[in-house]
Amino acid sequence: MRFSALRTPVLLAALAVPLACFAAPSAPSTAWDTANAQARRFVQDTMQARRIPGLQIAVVKDGQLVLSEAHGLANVENGVAATRDTRFPLNSATKSFTGVAMAQLAQAGRVDLQAPVSRYLDDLPPAWGKVQVRQLLAHTSGLPDILDAQGLLGGSTEEQAWTQVTALPVEAAPGERFRYNQTNYVLLARIIARQAGMPYPQYMARHQFDVVGMPRTTFGDSYDLVADAATIYSWFPRKTDAAEAPQRLSHWFYDLSPGLWAGAGMLTTADEVGRWIIALSQGQLLKTTGVRRMWTPERLNNGEPGAWSAGWPIMGTTPDLQVGGMGGARAAFIVYPERRLAVVVLTNLVGANPQDFIAPIAAFYGAAPTTDARRPSTKRTATP
C-alpha cells in the first residue's frame, strides 16, 4: 500500500465557493429541525475552519435518518459538487462492517470467536495459530503488522509482504496488549471466505449491502476507476517542499490490495452507512444479543478492557457507551446505543479527523458529552 501527494497544485479559489450551495436537501420537516439547523451550521463552520473540501453527514435518531446532507466539493479542480450519492472511502472504518460479518458467522454457528485461528486457517506459523479469533477483531493478537510506514512490507506485492510478515516473530502473547495492525483483518477476510464459502466482498454484498439496501457501496482505492467517487486531498507538506513553503491543497493517493479490503476497502455514502446502522439496531443483520456482545470491550489478559470490541473501536464509556468506526483520518461514525443515536461524517480530506468533531454534533440531538478519553489511535494518519 502506498500513499502519496500528487505534485500538481490545485486552485484554492474553488474552495471559496459558499458551502451551503452544494448542500443536498434533508428529510422533510421533523421534530429535529432545530437540531438539524444547528448541525448544519456547525458542519459548515467546521469545514471552513479545517479547510475540508467536501463532506457528507447523516444523523440517525430513534431508528430514523433525520438528517442527510452533502456539502462542498467532491472534486476541487473541476468544481464538482459533493452530493448524497458521492462515494467516500471508509478506510479503516470498514473494520466495523467486518466485525458484523464475523458476528453473523458466529450467530450462524460457522465461527467460534473464542476458537484459535488454527481451527479455520491451516497455513499459518505455529505461534500464530494460538491467537483467538476475537483477538484478531480487537487488535490484541500480538501479531506483526503486514504494513509499515511506506505501506506493504518492503514496498512489495501483497504476496511478498505476506511472506515477510509470516517470517517475523510475534510481538506479544495473545491478549497481552492492544496494538492496531492490518494483519488481523487480512486473516479475518480469509476466515470469512473459508467459512462462508465465498470471497469476502461477495459475502458482504449478499449478507449486508443487499439486506440493508446499499447499492452504492463497493470496494477499491484511489487508483481504481469508481464512478462518483470523491477525490481525496490533504494539506500535508510534500517531501519536495522547502521548509518555508506555504501549505497547499494536493491530491492524496492510497493503494489498497484486495487482501486488505476487510480492514480498509469500502467506499460508500453517509446515507448508506446510516441505513446500515438502522438495520443493525433493528435486528436485520444480527440478533440484539449478538450486537451487545459485539460491542462489549475485549479484555486483556490482566482483566483491563482493551481499546476495541469485536471490530469496533470503543470511543467512550461514560456517561454511556459510544462505539464507532474511523479511517484514513477522514471518515468516522459514532453510535450511541443507549441514546438511539448515531452520527456519520465522511470527508475527502486526510487530516480532517471527523471523529474529533462528531461529539458536538451528537450533542444537538441529546447526547451528553463524553467524560473519558478512550479514543483509540489508528497509529498512522497516512494509513487506512
Short mmCIF file of N, CA and C in Angstrom, two decimals, residues 134-266:
data_model
loop_
_atom_site.label_atom_id
_atom_site.label_comp_id
_atom_site.label_asym_id
_atom_site.label_seq_id
_atom_site.Cartn_x
_atom_site.Cartn_y
_atom_site.Cartn_z
N ARG A 134 -11.43 -13.73 18.29
CA ARG A 134 -11.86 -12.46 18.91
C ARG A 134 -10.68 -11.52 19.12
N GLN A 135 -9.48 -12.06 19.29
CA GLN A 135 -8.30 -11.22 19.49
C GLN A 135 -7.85 -10.56 18.19
N LEU A 136 -8.15 -11.19 17.05
CA LEU A 136 -7.92 -10.53 15.77
C LEU A 136 -8.83 -9.32 15.65
N LEU A 137 -10.10 -9.51 15.99
CA LEU A 137 -11.09 -8.43 15.86
C LEU A 137 -10.73 -7.23 16.73
N ALA A 138 -10.15 -7.48 17.90
CA ALA A 138 -9.90 -6.41 18.88
C ALA A 138 -8.45 -5.94 18.88
N HIS A 139 -7.64 -6.40 17.95
CA HIS A 139 -6.23 -5.98 17.85
C HIS A 139 -5.44 -6.31 19.12
N THR A 140 -5.71 -7.47 19.70
CA THR A 140 -4.93 -7.93 20.85
C THR A 140 -4.20 -9.23 20.52
N SER A 141 -3.98 -9.48 19.25
CA SER A 141 -3.38 -10.75 18.80
C SER A 141 -1.90 -10.85 19.10
N GLY A 142 -1.19 -9.70 19.13
CA GLY A 142 0.26 -9.73 19.28
C GLY A 142 1.00 -10.04 18.00
N LEU A 143 0.30 -10.11 16.87
CA LEU A 143 0.94 -10.45 15.60
C LEU A 143 1.66 -9.25 15.00
N PRO A 144 2.68 -9.51 14.18
CA PRO A 144 3.35 -8.42 13.47
C PRO A 144 2.45 -7.85 12.38
N ASP A 145 2.72 -6.61 11.98
CA ASP A 145 1.88 -5.90 11.02
C ASP A 145 2.40 -6.12 9.60
N ILE A 146 1.48 -6.38 8.69
CA ILE A 146 1.84 -6.55 7.28
C ILE A 146 2.15 -5.22 6.61
N LEU A 147 1.86 -4.11 7.29
CA LEU A 147 2.17 -2.78 6.78
C LEU A 147 3.28 -2.14 7.61
N ASP A 148 4.06 -1.29 6.94
CA ASP A 148 4.96 -0.40 7.65
C ASP A 148 4.64 1.03 7.22
N ALA A 149 5.48 1.98 7.53
CA ALA A 149 5.18 3.38 7.25
C ALA A 149 5.04 3.66 5.76
N GLN A 150 5.62 2.81 4.90
CA GLN A 150 5.54 3.01 3.45
C GLN A 150 4.43 2.19 2.80
N GLY A 151 3.74 1.34 3.57
CA GLY A 151 2.70 0.50 3.00
C GLY A 151 3.00 -0.96 3.24
N LEU A 152 2.74 -1.81 2.25
CA LEU A 152 3.04 -3.22 2.38
C LEU A 152 4.52 -3.42 2.67
N LEU A 153 4.84 -4.37 3.52
CA LEU A 153 6.22 -4.59 3.95
C LEU A 153 7.16 -4.65 2.75
N GLY A 154 8.21 -3.88 2.84
CA GLY A 154 9.21 -3.89 1.79
C GLY A 154 8.78 -3.18 0.53
N GLY A 155 7.64 -2.49 0.56
CA GLY A 155 7.14 -1.84 -0.65
C GLY A 155 6.87 -2.84 -1.75
N SER A 156 6.44 -4.04 -1.37
CA SER A 156 6.33 -5.15 -2.31
C SER A 156 4.87 -5.46 -2.64
N THR A 157 4.66 -6.59 -3.31
CA THR A 157 3.31 -7.06 -3.59
C THR A 157 2.71 -7.65 -2.32
N GLU A 158 1.41 -7.87 -2.35
CA GLU A 158 0.76 -8.46 -1.19
C GLU A 158 1.34 -9.83 -0.88
N GLU A 159 1.58 -10.64 -1.90
CA GLU A 159 2.13 -11.98 -1.70
C GLU A 159 3.52 -11.91 -1.06
N GLN A 160 4.35 -10.98 -1.54
CA GLN A 160 5.69 -10.86 -0.98
C GLN A 160 5.64 -10.33 0.45
N ALA A 161 4.74 -9.39 0.70
CA ALA A 161 4.59 -8.85 2.05
C ALA A 161 4.11 -9.93 3.01
N TRP A 162 3.23 -10.80 2.53
CA TRP A 162 2.75 -11.90 3.38
C TRP A 162 3.89 -12.84 3.73
N THR A 163 4.75 -13.13 2.79
CA THR A 163 5.92 -13.97 3.06
C THR A 163 6.80 -13.33 4.13
N GLN A 164 6.97 -12.02 4.03
CA GLN A 164 7.81 -11.32 5.00
C GLN A 164 7.19 -11.30 6.39
N VAL A 165 5.90 -11.00 6.47
CA VAL A 165 5.28 -10.86 7.79
C VAL A 165 5.19 -12.20 8.51
N THR A 166 4.95 -13.28 7.77
CA THR A 166 4.86 -14.59 8.42
C THR A 166 6.22 -15.10 8.88
N ALA A 167 7.29 -14.48 8.43
CA ALA A 167 8.63 -14.86 8.89
C ALA A 167 9.06 -14.09 10.13
N LEU A 168 8.28 -13.07 10.51
CA LEU A 168 8.61 -12.25 11.68
C LEU A 168 8.15 -12.92 12.97
N PRO A 169 8.85 -12.67 14.08
CA PRO A 169 8.38 -13.20 15.37
C PRO A 169 7.14 -12.45 15.84
N VAL A 170 6.34 -13.11 16.68
CA VAL A 170 5.19 -12.41 17.27
C VAL A 170 5.71 -11.32 18.19
N GLU A 171 4.92 -10.27 18.36
CA GLU A 171 5.36 -9.11 19.13
C GLU A 171 4.92 -9.18 20.59
N ALA A 172 3.91 -9.99 20.86
CA ALA A 172 3.43 -10.13 22.24
C ALA A 172 2.57 -11.39 22.31
N ALA A 173 2.37 -11.88 23.51
CA ALA A 173 1.49 -13.02 23.68
C ALA A 173 0.06 -12.60 23.38
N PRO A 174 -0.76 -13.50 22.84
CA PRO A 174 -2.15 -13.14 22.56
C PRO A 174 -2.86 -12.62 23.81
N GLY A 175 -3.52 -11.48 23.66
CA GLY A 175 -4.27 -10.91 24.77
C GLY A 175 -3.46 -10.08 25.73
N GLU A 176 -2.16 -9.96 25.48
CA GLU A 176 -1.31 -9.22 26.42
C GLU A 176 -1.48 -7.71 26.30
N ARG A 177 -1.67 -7.22 25.08
CA ARG A 177 -1.76 -5.78 24.88
C ARG A 177 -2.55 -5.47 23.62
N PHE A 178 -3.00 -4.23 23.53
CA PHE A 178 -3.65 -3.73 22.31
C PHE A 178 -2.58 -3.15 21.40
N ARG A 179 -2.59 -3.55 20.13
CA ARG A 179 -1.77 -2.90 19.12
C ARG A 179 -2.47 -3.04 17.78
N TYR A 180 -2.87 -1.90 17.25
CA TYR A 180 -3.61 -1.85 15.99
C TYR A 180 -2.72 -2.32 14.84
N ASN A 181 -3.22 -3.27 14.03
CA ASN A 181 -2.48 -3.64 12.82
C ASN A 181 -3.39 -4.33 11.82
N GLN A 182 -2.95 -4.31 10.57
CA GLN A 182 -3.78 -4.80 9.47
C GLN A 182 -3.72 -6.31 9.26
N THR A 183 -2.68 -6.96 9.79
CA THR A 183 -2.58 -8.42 9.64
C THR A 183 -3.82 -9.10 10.18
N ASN A 184 -4.35 -8.58 11.29
CA ASN A 184 -5.54 -9.17 11.91
C ASN A 184 -6.69 -9.29 10.91
N TYR A 185 -6.89 -8.25 10.12
CA TYR A 185 -8.05 -8.23 9.23
C TYR A 185 -7.78 -8.94 7.90
N VAL A 186 -6.53 -9.10 7.54
CA VAL A 186 -6.20 -10.00 6.43
C VAL A 186 -6.63 -11.42 6.79
N LEU A 187 -6.34 -11.83 8.02
CA LEU A 187 -6.72 -13.16 8.48
C LEU A 187 -8.24 -13.30 8.59
N LEU A 188 -8.90 -12.27 9.08
CA LEU A 188 -10.36 -12.34 9.20
C LEU A 188 -11.03 -12.48 7.84
N ALA A 189 -10.51 -11.78 6.83
CA ALA A 189 -11.07 -11.93 5.48
C ALA A 189 -10.94 -13.36 4.99
N ARG A 190 -9.83 -13.99 5.30
CA ARG A 190 -9.62 -15.38 4.88
C ARG A 190 -10.54 -16.34 5.63
N ILE A 191 -10.77 -16.05 6.92
CA ILE A 191 -11.71 -16.89 7.68
C ILE A 191 -13.12 -16.74 7.13
N ILE A 192 -13.54 -15.52 6.83
CA ILE A 192 -14.87 -15.30 6.27
C ILE A 192 -15.02 -16.05 4.95
N ALA A 193 -14.03 -15.94 4.08
CA ALA A 193 -14.10 -16.62 2.78
C ALA A 193 -14.21 -18.13 2.95
N ARG A 194 -13.45 -18.67 3.87
CA ARG A 194 -13.45 -20.13 4.05
C ARG A 194 -14.74 -20.61 4.69
N GLN A 195 -15.19 -19.95 5.74
CA GLN A 195 -16.36 -20.42 6.48
C GLN A 195 -17.68 -20.08 5.79
N ALA A 196 -17.67 -19.03 4.97
CA ALA A 196 -18.89 -18.67 4.23
C ALA A 196 -18.93 -19.30 2.85
N GLY A 197 -17.79 -19.80 2.38
CA GLY A 197 -17.75 -20.43 1.06
C GLY A 197 -17.83 -19.44 -0.08
N MET A 198 -17.40 -18.20 0.15
CA MET A 198 -17.40 -17.18 -0.90
C MET A 198 -16.40 -16.10 -0.53
N PRO A 199 -15.88 -15.35 -1.50
CA PRO A 199 -14.93 -14.29 -1.19
C PRO A 199 -15.54 -13.23 -0.29
N TYR A 200 -14.68 -12.55 0.44
CA TYR A 200 -15.13 -11.51 1.38
C TYR A 200 -16.05 -10.49 0.73
N PRO A 201 -15.70 -9.88 -0.43
CA PRO A 201 -16.61 -8.86 -1.00
C PRO A 201 -17.98 -9.43 -1.33
N GLN A 202 -18.03 -10.66 -1.82
CA GLN A 202 -19.31 -11.28 -2.16
C GLN A 202 -20.14 -11.53 -0.91
N TYR A 203 -19.48 -11.96 0.16
CA TYR A 203 -20.20 -12.17 1.42
C TYR A 203 -20.81 -10.85 1.90
N MET A 204 -20.02 -9.80 1.87
CA MET A 204 -20.51 -8.51 2.36
C MET A 204 -21.69 -8.02 1.53
N ALA A 205 -21.61 -8.18 0.23
CA ALA A 205 -22.70 -7.74 -0.63
C ALA A 205 -23.98 -8.53 -0.34
N ARG A 206 -23.84 -9.82 -0.20
CA ARG A 206 -25.02 -10.68 -0.03
C ARG A 206 -25.64 -10.57 1.36
N HIS A 207 -24.82 -10.47 2.38
CA HIS A 207 -25.33 -10.55 3.75
C HIS A 207 -25.43 -9.21 4.46
N GLN A 208 -24.94 -8.16 3.84
CA GLN A 208 -25.11 -6.84 4.45
C GLN A 208 -25.64 -5.81 3.46
N PHE A 209 -24.91 -5.56 2.38
CA PHE A 209 -25.30 -4.49 1.47
C PHE A 209 -26.68 -4.74 0.85
N ASP A 210 -26.92 -5.95 0.38
CA ASP A 210 -28.21 -6.27 -0.25
C ASP A 210 -29.35 -6.28 0.78
N VAL A 211 -29.04 -6.71 2.00
CA VAL A 211 -30.06 -6.77 3.05
C VAL A 211 -30.52 -5.37 3.43
N VAL A 212 -29.55 -4.46 3.56
CA VAL A 212 -29.84 -3.11 4.02
C VAL A 212 -30.39 -2.23 2.90
N GLY A 213 -29.88 -2.45 1.69
CA GLY A 213 -30.16 -1.55 0.58
C GLY A 213 -29.05 -0.53 0.46
N MET A 214 -27.87 -1.01 0.06
CA MET A 214 -26.69 -0.16 -0.06
C MET A 214 -26.11 -0.33 -1.47
N PRO A 215 -26.84 0.09 -2.51
CA PRO A 215 -26.40 -0.17 -3.88
C PRO A 215 -25.14 0.59 -4.29
N ARG A 216 -24.79 1.65 -3.59
CA ARG A 216 -23.62 2.44 -3.97
C ARG A 216 -22.35 2.00 -3.26
N THR A 217 -22.48 1.08 -2.31
CA THR A 217 -21.32 0.63 -1.55
C THR A 217 -20.51 -0.38 -2.35
N THR A 218 -19.20 -0.16 -2.41
CA THR A 218 -18.33 -1.02 -3.20
C THR A 218 -16.96 -1.06 -2.55
N PHE A 219 -15.98 -1.64 -3.24
CA PHE A 219 -14.62 -1.75 -2.72
C PHE A 219 -13.63 -1.19 -3.73
N GLY A 220 -12.49 -0.72 -3.24
CA GLY A 220 -11.46 -0.22 -4.12
C GLY A 220 -10.58 0.80 -3.42
N ASP A 221 -9.72 1.46 -4.20
CA ASP A 221 -8.85 2.51 -3.67
C ASP A 221 -8.83 3.67 -4.65
N SER A 222 -7.96 4.65 -4.42
CA SER A 222 -7.99 5.85 -5.25
C SER A 222 -7.39 5.64 -6.63
N TYR A 223 -6.79 4.50 -6.88
CA TYR A 223 -6.31 4.20 -8.22
C TYR A 223 -7.38 3.52 -9.07
N ASP A 224 -8.41 2.99 -8.43
CA ASP A 224 -9.48 2.32 -9.15
C ASP A 224 -10.43 3.35 -9.77
N LEU A 225 -11.02 2.98 -10.89
CA LEU A 225 -11.98 3.86 -11.56
C LEU A 225 -13.36 3.58 -10.99
N VAL A 226 -13.73 4.34 -9.98
CA VAL A 226 -15.01 4.18 -9.30
C VAL A 226 -15.87 5.39 -9.62
N ALA A 227 -17.01 5.14 -10.22
CA ALA A 227 -17.91 6.25 -10.59
C ALA A 227 -18.35 7.02 -9.36
N ASP A 228 -18.42 8.35 -9.50
CA ASP A 228 -18.93 9.23 -8.45
C ASP A 228 -18.13 9.16 -7.15
N ALA A 229 -16.87 8.80 -7.24
CA ALA A 229 -16.03 8.76 -6.05
C ALA A 229 -15.41 10.13 -5.79
N ALA A 230 -15.39 10.53 -4.54
CA ALA A 230 -14.77 11.80 -4.17
C ALA A 230 -13.25 11.71 -4.36
N THR A 231 -12.66 12.80 -4.81
CA THR A 231 -11.21 12.90 -4.89
C THR A 231 -10.67 13.21 -3.51
N ILE A 232 -9.56 12.55 -3.14
CA ILE A 232 -9.01 12.72 -1.80
C ILE A 232 -7.87 13.75 -1.83
N TYR A 233 -7.86 14.60 -0.81
CA TYR A 233 -6.88 15.69 -0.73
C TYR A 233 -6.20 15.71 0.64
N SER A 234 -5.13 16.50 0.71
CA SER A 234 -4.50 16.78 2.00
C SER A 234 -3.82 18.14 1.95
N TRP A 235 -3.57 18.68 3.14
CA TRP A 235 -2.79 19.90 3.29
C TRP A 235 -1.39 19.59 3.80
N PHE A 236 -1.05 18.30 3.90
CA PHE A 236 0.26 17.94 4.43
C PHE A 236 1.37 18.41 3.50
N PRO A 237 2.53 18.80 4.06
CA PRO A 237 3.66 19.19 3.21
C PRO A 237 4.12 18.02 2.33
N ARG A 238 4.62 18.35 1.16
CA ARG A 238 5.18 17.33 0.28
C ARG A 238 6.66 17.14 0.61
N LYS A 239 7.16 15.99 0.29
CA LYS A 239 8.57 15.71 0.57
C LYS A 239 9.50 16.68 -0.16
N THR A 240 9.06 17.18 -1.31
CA THR A 240 9.90 18.07 -2.10
C THR A 240 9.74 19.54 -1.72
N ASP A 241 8.84 19.86 -0.79
CA ASP A 241 8.63 21.25 -0.41
C ASP A 241 9.78 21.77 0.44
N ALA A 242 10.10 23.03 0.24
CA ALA A 242 11.05 23.70 1.13
C ALA A 242 10.40 23.89 2.50
N ALA A 243 11.24 24.04 3.50
CA ALA A 243 10.72 24.14 4.87
C ALA A 243 9.77 25.32 5.04
N GLU A 244 10.02 26.41 4.31
CA GLU A 244 9.20 27.61 4.45
C GLU A 244 8.05 27.67 3.44
N ALA A 245 7.86 26.62 2.68
CA ALA A 245 6.82 26.63 1.65
C ALA A 245 5.44 26.73 2.30
N PRO A 246 4.55 27.56 1.75
CA PRO A 246 3.19 27.66 2.31
C PRO A 246 2.41 26.37 2.07
N GLN A 247 1.43 26.13 2.91
CA GLN A 247 0.58 24.96 2.73
C GLN A 247 -0.22 25.09 1.44
N ARG A 248 -0.45 23.99 0.78
CA ARG A 248 -1.28 23.97 -0.43
C ARG A 248 -2.02 22.64 -0.50
N LEU A 249 -3.20 22.70 -1.05
CA LEU A 249 -4.02 21.50 -1.18
C LEU A 249 -3.49 20.64 -2.30
N SER A 250 -3.34 19.35 -2.04
CA SER A 250 -2.80 18.42 -3.03
C SER A 250 -3.62 17.14 -3.06
N HIS A 251 -3.51 16.43 -4.15
CA HIS A 251 -4.11 15.10 -4.23
C HIS A 251 -3.41 14.14 -3.27
N TRP A 252 -4.17 13.19 -2.79
CA TRP A 252 -3.65 12.15 -1.91
C TRP A 252 -4.09 10.80 -2.46
N PHE A 253 -3.12 9.96 -2.75
CA PHE A 253 -3.43 8.64 -3.29
C PHE A 253 -3.14 7.55 -2.26
N TYR A 254 -3.99 6.55 -2.22
CA TYR A 254 -3.73 5.38 -1.39
C TYR A 254 -3.96 4.13 -2.24
N ASP A 255 -3.09 3.16 -2.07
CA ASP A 255 -3.06 1.94 -2.87
C ASP A 255 -3.41 0.78 -1.95
N LEU A 256 -4.52 0.10 -2.24
CA LEU A 256 -5.05 -0.91 -1.33
C LEU A 256 -5.30 -2.22 -2.07
N SER A 257 -4.51 -3.24 -1.79
CA SER A 257 -4.68 -4.52 -2.48
C SER A 257 -5.91 -5.24 -1.93
N PRO A 258 -6.55 -6.10 -2.73
CA PRO A 258 -7.80 -6.76 -2.31
C PRO A 258 -7.70 -7.54 -1.01
N GLY A 259 -6.53 -8.09 -0.71
CA GLY A 259 -6.39 -8.84 0.52
C GLY A 259 -6.55 -8.00 1.78
N LEU A 260 -6.48 -6.68 1.61
CA LEU A 260 -6.63 -5.76 2.74
C LEU A 260 -8.01 -5.12 2.82
N TRP A 261 -8.90 -5.50 1.93
CA TRP A 261 -10.20 -4.84 1.87
C TRP A 261 -11.02 -5.00 3.15
N ALA A 262 -10.88 -6.12 3.87
CA ALA A 262 -11.66 -6.31 5.09
C ALA A 262 -11.28 -5.32 6.17
N GLY A 263 -10.10 -4.71 6.03
CA GLY A 263 -9.66 -3.75 7.01
C GLY A 263 -9.79 -2.31 6.59
N ALA A 264 -10.00 -2.07 5.27
CA ALA A 264 -9.96 -0.67 4.84
C ALA A 264 -10.54 -0.40 3.47
N GLY A 265 -11.25 -1.32 2.84
CA GLY A 265 -11.51 -1.20 1.42
C GLY A 265 -12.82 -0.60 0.95
N MET A 266 -13.74 -0.26 1.84
CA MET A 266 -15.07 0.14 1.40
C MET A 266 -15.15 1.59 0.95
#
